[in-house]
C-alpha positions as a printed Julia matrix, in Angstrom:
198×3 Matrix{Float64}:
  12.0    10.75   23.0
  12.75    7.29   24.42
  11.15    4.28   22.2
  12.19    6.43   18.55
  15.36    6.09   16.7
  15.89    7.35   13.3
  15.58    3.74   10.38
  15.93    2.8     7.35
  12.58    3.14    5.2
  11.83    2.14    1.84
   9.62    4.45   -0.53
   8.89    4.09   -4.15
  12.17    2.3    -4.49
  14.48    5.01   -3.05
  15.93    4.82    0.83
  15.15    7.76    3.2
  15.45    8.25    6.46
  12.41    8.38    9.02
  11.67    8.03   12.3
   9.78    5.03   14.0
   8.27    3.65   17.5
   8.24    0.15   16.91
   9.6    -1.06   20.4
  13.48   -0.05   19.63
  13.0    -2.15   16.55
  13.5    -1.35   12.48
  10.49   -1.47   10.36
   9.83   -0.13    6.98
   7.05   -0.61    4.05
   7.74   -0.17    0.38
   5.65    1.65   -2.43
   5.32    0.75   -5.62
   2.79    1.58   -8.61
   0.84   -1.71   -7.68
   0.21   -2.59   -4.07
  -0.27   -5.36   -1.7
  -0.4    -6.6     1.93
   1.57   -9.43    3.48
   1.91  -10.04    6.7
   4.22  -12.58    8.75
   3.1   -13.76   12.26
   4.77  -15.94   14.84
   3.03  -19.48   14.62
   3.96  -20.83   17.62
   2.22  -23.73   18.69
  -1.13  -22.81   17.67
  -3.08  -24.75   15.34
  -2.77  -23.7    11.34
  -6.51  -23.7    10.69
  -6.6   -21.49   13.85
  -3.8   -18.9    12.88
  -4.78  -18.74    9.51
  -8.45  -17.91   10.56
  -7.29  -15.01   13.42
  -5.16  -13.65   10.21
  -7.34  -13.52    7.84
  -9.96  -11.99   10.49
  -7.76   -9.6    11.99
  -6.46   -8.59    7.78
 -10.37   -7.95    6.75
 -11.34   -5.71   10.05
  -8.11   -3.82    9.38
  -8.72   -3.18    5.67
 -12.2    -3.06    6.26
 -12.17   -0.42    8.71
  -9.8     2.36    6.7
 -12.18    1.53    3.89
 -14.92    2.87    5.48
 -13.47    5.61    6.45
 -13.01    6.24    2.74
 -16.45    5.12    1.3
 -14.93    2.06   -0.16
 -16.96   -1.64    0.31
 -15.63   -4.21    2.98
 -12.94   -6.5     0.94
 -13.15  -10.14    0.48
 -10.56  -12.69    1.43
  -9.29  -14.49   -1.94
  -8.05  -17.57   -1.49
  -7.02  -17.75   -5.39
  -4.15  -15.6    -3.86
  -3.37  -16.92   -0.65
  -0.77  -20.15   -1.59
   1.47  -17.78   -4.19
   1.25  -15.04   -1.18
   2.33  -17.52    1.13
   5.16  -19.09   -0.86
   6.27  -15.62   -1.84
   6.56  -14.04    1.54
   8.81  -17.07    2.28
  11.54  -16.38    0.06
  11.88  -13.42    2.91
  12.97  -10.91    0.06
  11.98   -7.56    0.38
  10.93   -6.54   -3.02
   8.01   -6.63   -5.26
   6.95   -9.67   -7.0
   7.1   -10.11  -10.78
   3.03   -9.99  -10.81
   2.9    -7.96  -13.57
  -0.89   -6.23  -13.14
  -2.69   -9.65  -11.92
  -2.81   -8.05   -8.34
  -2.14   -4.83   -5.95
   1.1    -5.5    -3.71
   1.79   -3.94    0.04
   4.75   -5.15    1.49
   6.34   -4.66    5.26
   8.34   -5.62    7.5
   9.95   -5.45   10.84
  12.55   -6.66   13.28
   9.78   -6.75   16.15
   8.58  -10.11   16.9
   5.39   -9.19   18.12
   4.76   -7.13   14.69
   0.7    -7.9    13.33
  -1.45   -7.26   10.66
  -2.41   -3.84   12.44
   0.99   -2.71   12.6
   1.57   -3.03    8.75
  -2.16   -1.44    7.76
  -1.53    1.33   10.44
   1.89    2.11    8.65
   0.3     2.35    5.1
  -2.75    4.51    6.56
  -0.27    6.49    7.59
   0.52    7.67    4.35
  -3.05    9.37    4.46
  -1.75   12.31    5.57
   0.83   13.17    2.56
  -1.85   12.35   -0.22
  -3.65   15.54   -2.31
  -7.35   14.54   -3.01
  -7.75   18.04   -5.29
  -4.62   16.67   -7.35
  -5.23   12.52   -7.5
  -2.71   10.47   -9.01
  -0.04    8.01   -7.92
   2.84    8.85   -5.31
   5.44    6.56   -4.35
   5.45    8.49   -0.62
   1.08    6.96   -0.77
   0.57    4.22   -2.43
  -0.04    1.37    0.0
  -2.8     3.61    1.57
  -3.88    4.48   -2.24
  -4.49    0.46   -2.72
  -5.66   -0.25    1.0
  -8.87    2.28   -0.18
  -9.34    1.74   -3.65
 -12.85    1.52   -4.21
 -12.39   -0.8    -7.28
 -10.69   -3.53   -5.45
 -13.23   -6.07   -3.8
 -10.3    -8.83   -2.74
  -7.35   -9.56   -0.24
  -5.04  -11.73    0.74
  -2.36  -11.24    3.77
   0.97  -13.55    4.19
   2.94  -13.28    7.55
   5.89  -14.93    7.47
   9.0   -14.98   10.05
  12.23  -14.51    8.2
  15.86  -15.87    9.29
  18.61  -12.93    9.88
  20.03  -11.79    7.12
  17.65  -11.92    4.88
  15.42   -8.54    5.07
  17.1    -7.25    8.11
  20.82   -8.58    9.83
  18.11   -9.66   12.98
  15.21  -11.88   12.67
  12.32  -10.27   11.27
   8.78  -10.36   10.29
   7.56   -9.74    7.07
   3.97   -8.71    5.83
   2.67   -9.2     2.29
  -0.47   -8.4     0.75
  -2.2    -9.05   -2.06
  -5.04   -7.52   -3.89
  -7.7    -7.88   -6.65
  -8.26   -6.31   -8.73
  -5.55   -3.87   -8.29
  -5.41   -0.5    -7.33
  -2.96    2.44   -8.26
  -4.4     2.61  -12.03
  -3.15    6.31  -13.2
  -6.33    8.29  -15.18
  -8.73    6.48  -12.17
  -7.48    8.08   -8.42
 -10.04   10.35   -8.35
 -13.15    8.06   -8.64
 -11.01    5.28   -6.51
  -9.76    7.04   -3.7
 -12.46    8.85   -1.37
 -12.25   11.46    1.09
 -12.1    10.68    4.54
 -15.53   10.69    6.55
């Protein structure tokens, strides 16, 4: 099928191979026990206060939207998070922070300069599909969709960042992050957390 070519992916901390229609481009999102979203976005010569205020829009109707879906309440933005999001997606490293339970972590990224928010939350709803509601608990194969829905979790934050080759991928890239609070993924609490589509 023209458009998909076999990638590189990242779940729970182990490579596999999957297939993707980003454009021709590589993209992958990583798993791990705690999750969060951060996004990076082209700047261009837009105003900050302007980009910041599309991304944090477009982040909240994105989250917001799956949420319902799942009976969970519309997140807040937390700007407690946003400046150690920020300066975190910029180190363009593709790997969980050192956060140690203060926050949920999502990460993505993608060699396709027009990647958005939508592309990253779309990926992790994605996930959807592989998780086993009569059976809740932590997989490494759902857990950015697992944290996108947690019912518990009232706050988010969203970096996007543009990263230089050779840092996530060997072509220029851009790279999501998200954060959220409190976080989600909590083993003993999926099943009260994580609701059945509507």
């Amino acid at each position: 099928m023209p458009g998909w070519r076999p990638v590189l992916g990242i779940r729970g901390h182990q490579l596999v191979d999957k297939e993707s229609a980003v454009n021709g481009k590589s993209s992958f999102a990583m798993a791990g026990t705690v999750v969060t979203l951060t996004t990076a976005l082209c700047l261009g010569s837009a105003p900050f206060h302007a980009v910041a205020d599309d991304l944090r829009d477009q982040a909240l109707a994105e989250h917001n939207t799956a949420r319902a879906r799942h009976g969970a309440a519309a997140l807040t933005w937390n700007d407690a998070l946003t400046a150690s999001t920020t300066e975190y997606a910029k180190q363009c490293k593709f790997a969980h922070s050192d956060h140690q339970g203060q926050y949920g972590e999502n990460l993505y990224a993608s060699e396709n300069p027009d990647t958005s928010v939508r592309d990253a939350t779309d990926a992790w709803m994605a996930e959807a599909a592989g998780y086993d509601y009569d059976q809740p608990r932590f997989s490494p194969e759902t857990g950015h969709f697992t944290q996108m829905v947690w019912k518990a979790t009232t706050s988010v934050t969203v970096a996007v960042v543009n990263c230089p080759a050779g840092t996530i991928f060997s072509q220029p890239s851009v790279y999501v992050v998200a954060r959220y609070a409190p976080q989600g993924n909590i083993a003993g609490q999926f099943a009260e957390n994580v609701g059945r589509p509507s």
